[in-house]
PDB file of C-alpha atoms in Angstrom:
ATOM      1  CA  MET A 199      89.494  86.090 123.364  1.00 94.00           C
ATOM      2  CA  ARG A 200      86.411  86.584 121.294  1.00 96.00           C
ATOM      3  CA  ALA A 201      84.454  89.263 119.196  1.00 97.00           C
ATOM      4  CA  ARG A 202      80.808  90.066 119.895  1.00 97.00           C
ATOM      5  CA  LYS A 203      78.260  92.590 119.257  1.00 97.00           C
ATOM      6  CA  ALA A 204      78.469  95.535 121.772  1.00 98.00           C
ATOM      7  CA  VAL A 205      75.801  96.265 124.376  1.00 98.00           C
ATOM      8  CA  LEU A 206      75.411  99.615 126.142  1.00 98.00           C
ATOM      9  CA  PRO A 207      77.166  98.419 129.126  1.00 97.00           C
ATOM     10  CA  ASP A 208      80.233  98.482 126.985  1.00 98.00           C
ATOM     11  CA  ALA A 209      79.818 102.083 125.976  1.00 98.00           C
ATOM     12  CA  PRO A 210      82.042 103.645 128.651  1.00 98.00           C
ATOM     13  CA  ARG A 211      84.888 100.944 127.919  1.00 97.00           C
ATOM     14  CA  ILE A 212      84.678 101.657 124.101  1.00 98.00           C
ATOM     15  CA  HIS A 213      84.802 105.279 124.832  1.00 98.00           C
ATOM     16  CA  GLU A 214      87.823 104.857 127.017  1.00 97.00           C
ATOM     17  CA  LEU A 215      89.545 102.924 124.111  1.00 97.00           C
ATOM     18  CA  ILE A 216      88.787 105.768 121.656  1.00 96.00           C
ATOM     19  CA  ALA A 217      89.671 108.327 123.895  1.00 96.00           C
ATOM     20  CA  ILE A 218      93.601 106.702 124.168  1.00 95.00           C
ATOM     21  CA  TYR A 219      93.833 106.982 120.446  1.00 92.00           C
ATOM     22  CA  SER A 220      92.051 110.250 120.078  1.00 89.00           C
ATOM     23  CA  ARG A 221      94.278 111.793 122.796  1.00 90.00           C
ATOM     24  CA  GLN A 222      97.438 110.794 120.448  1.00 89.00           C
ATOM     25  CA  ASP A 223      95.506 112.447 117.273  1.00 81.00           C
ATOM     26  CA  VAL A 224      95.009 108.981 115.744  1.00 83.00           C
ATOM     27  CA  LEU A 225      91.416 108.770 115.855  1.00 85.00           C
ATOM     28  CA  LEU A 226      88.582 111.012 115.933  1.00 83.00           C
ATOM     29  CA  PRO A 227      87.021 111.528 119.300  1.00 86.00           C
ATOM     30  CA  ARG A 228      83.697 110.289 120.238  1.00 91.00           C
ATOM     31  CA  SER A 229      81.586 111.205 122.972  1.00 94.00           C
ATOM     32  CA  LEU A 230      80.034 108.901 125.295  1.00 97.00           C
ATOM     33  CA  ALA A 231      76.676 110.040 124.311  1.00 97.00           C
ATOM     34  CA  GLU A 232      77.468 109.584 120.468  1.00 94.00           C
ATOM     35  CA  ILE A 233      78.765 105.890 121.185  1.00 97.00           C
ATOM     36  CA  CYS A 234      75.780 105.153 123.074  1.00 98.00           C
ATOM     37  CA  GLU A 235      73.399 106.343 120.257  1.00 97.00           C
ATOM     38  CA  ASN A 236      75.548 104.236 117.922  1.00 96.00           C
ATOM     39  CA  ILE A 237      76.105 101.364 120.062  1.00 98.00           C
ATOM     40  CA  ARG A 238      74.376  98.848 117.631  1.00 97.00           C
ATOM     41  CA  ASP A 239      77.156  99.726 114.953  1.00 97.00           C
ATOM     42  CA  PHE A 240      79.834  98.507 117.358  1.00 98.00           C
ATOM     43  CA  VAL A 241      81.675  95.263 118.081  1.00 98.00           C
ATOM     44  CA  VAL A 242      83.982  94.597 120.704  1.00 98.00           C
ATOM     45  CA  VAL A 243      86.667  91.894 121.477  1.00 98.00           C
ATOM     46  CA  GLU A 244      87.138  90.759 124.857  1.00 97.00           C
ATOM     47  CA  ASP A 245      89.660  88.727 126.654  1.00 95.00           C
ATOM     48  CA  LYS A 246      88.934  86.998 129.926  1.00 93.00           C
ATOM     49  CA  GLY A 247      85.650  89.447 130.217  1.00 92.00           C
ATOM     50  CA  THR A 248      87.790  92.571 129.681  1.00 95.00           C
ATOM     51  CA  VAL A 249      87.210  94.852 126.721  1.00 97.00           C
ATOM     52  CA  ILE A 250      90.216  94.992 124.830  1.00 97.00           C
ATOM     53  CA  GLY A 251      89.255  96.335 121.407  1.00 97.00           C
ATOM     54  CA  CYS A 252      86.278  97.823 119.435  1.00 98.00           C
ATOM     55  CA  GLY A 253      85.398  98.867 116.032  1.00 98.00           C
ATOM     56  CA  ALA A 254      82.124  99.941 114.308  1.00 98.00           C
ATOM     57  CA  LEU A 255      80.499  99.626 111.081  1.00 97.00           C
ATOM     58  CA  HIS A 256      78.567 102.217 110.074  1.00 94.00           C
ATOM     59  CA  LEU A 257      75.784 101.717 107.097  1.00 94.00           C
ATOM     60  CA  TYR A 258      74.873 104.158 104.652  1.00 89.00           C
ATOM     61  CA  GLY A 259      73.025 101.756 102.454  1.00 86.00           C
ATOM     62  CA  THR A 260      73.411  98.401 100.547  1.00 88.00           C
ATOM     63  CA  HIS A 261      75.789 100.465  98.350  1.00 89.00           C
ATOM     64  CA  LEU A 262      78.359 101.430 101.417  1.00 91.00           C
ATOM     65  CA  ALA A 263      79.394 101.000 104.799  1.00 94.00           C
ATOM     66  CA  GLU A 264      82.107 102.603 106.796  1.00 94.00           C
ATOM     67  CA  ILE A 265      84.380 100.661 109.411  1.00 96.00           C
ATOM     68  CA  ARG A 266      85.067 103.219 111.955  1.00 94.00           C
ATOM     69  CA  SER A 267      86.669 103.890 115.579  1.00 94.00           C
ATOM     70  CA  ILE A 268      88.856 100.724 115.173  1.00 95.00           C
ATOM     71  CA  THR A 269      91.204 100.091 118.257  1.00 95.00           C
ATOM     72  CA  VAL A 270      93.036  97.564 120.335  1.00 96.00           C
ATOM     73  CA  ARG A 271      94.103  98.413 123.798  1.00 95.00           C
ATOM     74  CA  PRO A 272      97.870  99.162 123.172  1.00 94.00           C
ATOM     75  CA  ALA A 273      99.217  96.189 125.660  1.00 93.00           C
ATOM     76  CA  CYS A 274      96.888  93.856 123.622  1.00 93.00           C
ATOM     77  CA  GLN A 275      97.967  94.621 120.260  1.00 93.00           C
ATOM     78  CA  GLY A 276      99.852  91.788 117.854  1.00 92.00           C
ATOM     79  CA  LYS A 277      97.810  89.084 119.505  1.00 94.00           C
ATOM     80  CA  GLY A 278      94.943  88.905 116.993  1.00 95.00           C
ATOM     81  CA  ALA A 279      92.349  90.954 118.405  1.00 96.00           C
ATOM     82  CA  GLY A 280      92.449  93.455 115.235  1.00 94.00           C
ATOM     83  CA  GLN A 281      92.160  90.416 113.154  1.00 95.00           C
ATOM     84  CA  LYS A 282      88.916  89.257 115.171  1.00 97.00           C
ATOM     85  CA  LEU A 283      87.330  92.744 114.931  1.00 97.00           C
ATOM     86  CA  MET A 284      88.023  92.943 111.146  1.00 96.00           C
ATOM     87  CA  LYS A 285      86.204  89.498 110.758  1.00 97.00           C
ATOM     88  CA  ALA A 286      83.307  90.375 113.056  1.00 97.00           C
ATOM     89  CA  LEU A 287      82.772  93.719 111.109  1.00 97.00           C
ATOM     90  CA  PHE A 288      83.173  92.053 107.326  1.00 97.00           C
ATOM     91  CA  ALA A 289      80.586  89.636 108.661  1.00 97.00           C
ATOM     92  CA  GLU A 290      78.408  92.339 109.703  1.00 96.00           C
ATOM     93  CA  ALA A 291      78.726  93.990 106.521  1.00 96.00           C
ATOM     94  CA  GLU A 292      78.039  90.932 104.649  1.00 96.00           C
ATOM     95  CA  ARG A 293      74.902  90.165 106.756  1.00 96.00           C
ATOM     96  CA  HIS A 294      73.563  93.628 105.463  1.00 95.00           C
ATOM     97  CA  ARG A 295      74.436  92.688 101.886  1.00 95.00           C
ATOM     98  CA  VAL A 296      76.709  95.947 101.653  1.00 94.00           C
ATOM     99  CA  SER A 297      78.560  95.915  98.401  1.00 92.00           C
ATOM    100  CA  CYS A 298      81.531  98.305  99.388  1.00 94.00           C
ATOM    101  CA  VAL A 299      83.067  98.943 102.732  1.00 96.00           C
ATOM    102  CA  CYS A 300      85.125 102.050 103.044  1.00 94.00           C
ATOM    103  CA  LEU A 301      87.442 103.652 105.920  1.00 93.00           C
ATOM    104  CA  PHE A 302      89.544 106.583 106.465  1.00 90.00           C
ATOM    105  CA  THR A 303      92.885 105.764 108.139  1.00 90.00           C
ATOM    106  CA  ARG A 304      96.405 106.809 108.815  1.00 84.00           C
ATOM    107  CA  ILE A 305      97.807 103.225 108.700  1.00 87.00           C
ATOM    108  CA  PRO A 306      96.825 102.046 105.253  1.00 92.00           C
ATOM    109  CA  GLU A 307      99.419  99.023 105.428  1.00 93.00           C
ATOM    110  CA  PHE A 308      97.258  97.383 108.077  1.00 90.00           C
ATOM    111  CA  PHE A 309      94.039  97.750 106.199  1.00 94.00           C
ATOM    112  CA  ALA A 310      95.574  96.671 102.813  1.00 94.00           C
ATOM    113  CA  GLY A 311      96.427  93.192 104.224  1.00 93.00           C
ATOM    114  CA  TYR A 312      92.316  92.848 104.534  1.00 95.00           C
ATOM    115  CA  GLY A 313      91.833  93.504 100.656  1.00 95.00           C
ATOM    116  CA  PHE A 314      91.363  97.324 101.090  1.00 96.00           C
ATOM    117  CA  SER A 315      92.975  99.643  98.191  1.00 94.00           C
ATOM    118  CA  LEU A 316      93.224 103.468  98.250  1.00 93.00           C
ATOM    119  CA  ALA A 317      90.486 105.528  97.002  1.00 90.00           C
ATOM    120  CA  GLN A 318      89.902 109.152  96.223  1.00 86.00           C
ATOM    121  CA  ARG A 319      88.008 110.891  99.117  1.00 79.00           C
ATOM    122  CA  GLU A 320      85.617 112.391  96.430  1.00 76.00           C
ATOM    123  CA  ALA A 321      84.373 108.851  95.541  1.00 79.00           C
ATOM    124  CA  LEU A 322      82.741 108.651  98.758  1.00 80.00           C
ATOM    125  CA  PRO A 323      80.230 111.576  99.307  1.00 65.00           C
ATOM    126  CA  ASP A 324      78.309 109.935 102.063  1.00 69.00           C
ATOM    127  CA  LYS A 325      81.078 109.619 104.361  1.00 67.00           C
ATOM    128  CA  ILE A 326      82.306 113.401 103.626  1.00 65.00           C
ATOM    129  CA  TYR A 327      78.818 114.767 103.937  1.00 60.00           C
ATOM    130  CA  LYS A 328      78.071 112.892 107.215  1.00 65.00           C
ATOM    131  CA  ASP A 329      81.437 113.379 109.026  1.00 66.00           C
ATOM    132  CA  CYS A 330      84.257 115.338 107.019  1.00 65.00           C
ATOM    133  CA  ARG A 331      82.256 118.708 106.740  1.00 63.00           C
ATOM    134  CA  ASN A 332      82.171 118.754 110.809  1.00 63.00           C
ATOM    135  CA  CYS A 333      85.805 117.569 111.228  1.00 66.00           C
ATOM    136  CA  PRO A 334      88.160 119.917 112.541  1.00 64.00           C
ATOM    137  CA  LYS A 335      90.870 118.787 109.895  1.00 66.00           C
ATOM    138  CA  LEU A 336      88.606 119.172 107.076  1.00 62.00           C
ATOM    139  CA  TYR A 337      91.103 121.301 105.211  1.00 65.00           C
ATOM    140  CA  ALA A 338      94.133 119.557 106.705  1.00 68.00           C
ATOM    141  CA  CYS A 339      92.985 115.782 106.518  1.00 73.00           C
ATOM    142  CA  ASP A 340      95.745 113.451 107.072  1.00 74.00           C
ATOM    143  CA  GLU A 341      93.846 110.282 106.537  1.00 82.00           C
ATOM    144  CA  VAL A 342      93.990 107.917 103.562  1.00 88.00           C
ATOM    145  CA  ALA A 343      90.708 107.004 101.999  1.00 89.00           C
ATOM    146  CA  MET A 344      90.426 103.102 101.572  1.00 93.00           C
ATOM    147  CA  VAL A 345      87.571 100.715  99.984  1.00 94.00           C
ATOM    148  CA  ARG A 346      86.953  97.220  99.795  1.00 95.00           C
ATOM    149  CA  GLY A 347      84.647  96.356  96.868  1.00 90.00           C
ATOM    150  CA  PRO A 348      83.358  98.223  93.955  1.00 88.00           C
ATOM    151  CA  ILE A 349      83.034 102.034  94.688  1.00 86.00           C
ATOM    152  CA  PRO A 350      79.407 103.107  94.791  1.00 79.00           C
ATOM    153  CA  THR A 351      78.305 104.817  91.682  1.00 75.00           C
ATOM    154  CA  ARG A 352      75.388 106.683  93.773  1.00 64.00           C
ATOM    155  CA  ALA A 353      75.280 108.455  97.268  1.00 58.00           C
ATOM    156  CA  ALA A 354      72.351 108.172  99.857  1.00 56.00           C
ATOM    157  CA  LEU A 355      73.280 111.434 101.575  1.00 49.00           C
ATOM    158  CA  ARG A 356      73.501 114.115  99.008  1.00 46.00           C
ATOM    159  CA  SER A 357      72.312 117.428  99.801  1.00 44.00           C
ATOM    160  CA  THR A 358      72.668 120.567  97.531  1.00 41.00           C
ATOM    161  CA  ASP A 359      71.820 122.676 100.638  1.00 39.00           C
ATOM    162  CA  HIS A 360      74.949 121.463 102.455  1.00 41.00           C
ATOM    163  CA  VAL A 361      77.730 120.999  99.586  1.00 40.00           C
ATOM    164  CA  VAL A 362      80.999 120.289 101.067  1.00 39.00           C
ATOM    165  CA  PRO A 363      83.904 121.901  98.762  1.00 38.00           C
ATOM    166  CA  LEU A 364      85.678 118.488  98.024  1.00 38.00           C
ATOM    167  CA  VAL A 365      88.614 120.043  96.228  1.00 36.00           C
ATOM    168  CA  LYS A 366      90.082 121.583  99.483  1.00 36.00           C
ATOM    169  CA  LEU A 367      90.012 118.295 101.270  1.00 36.00           C
ATOM    170  CA  ASN A 368      93.067 117.242  99.082  1.00 38.00           C
ATOM    171  CA  ALA A 369      95.056 120.487 100.204  1.00 37.00           C
TER     172      ALA A 369
END
């Protein structure tokens, strides 16, 4: 089993893995086109040549990156693939000298084991502006925000034209 940077031919397998969990309402769905467009963000774990897990590190700037779309094929869970993904994503964040890594999750206990702590969504406006405003669960979010590293004091993607009503995210 090994982790490696994803390449375009991995996109259909990544799409399939994410779809398994998005059908269960665990992950947000990602289209194949979106995965292809963002393939450089992805890391995959393969076992005997088969992609069994994936995860992405989305960069907002040196102040913040987000781990997203992290998943391991159900039959392969508990064998270390998730750990390999996390190590590879942390290495990528380090390579880019990112000071804070965030994620939104429904399984905070898994990520707490990797040094993540709970955070307020409002402290991560880059993430909210980019993704949350288009999410079908915008006003009924059931994910927990978590960070590893100091929460940024500035945001890269602020726009007064597209302000998301943050108070409603906690409803």
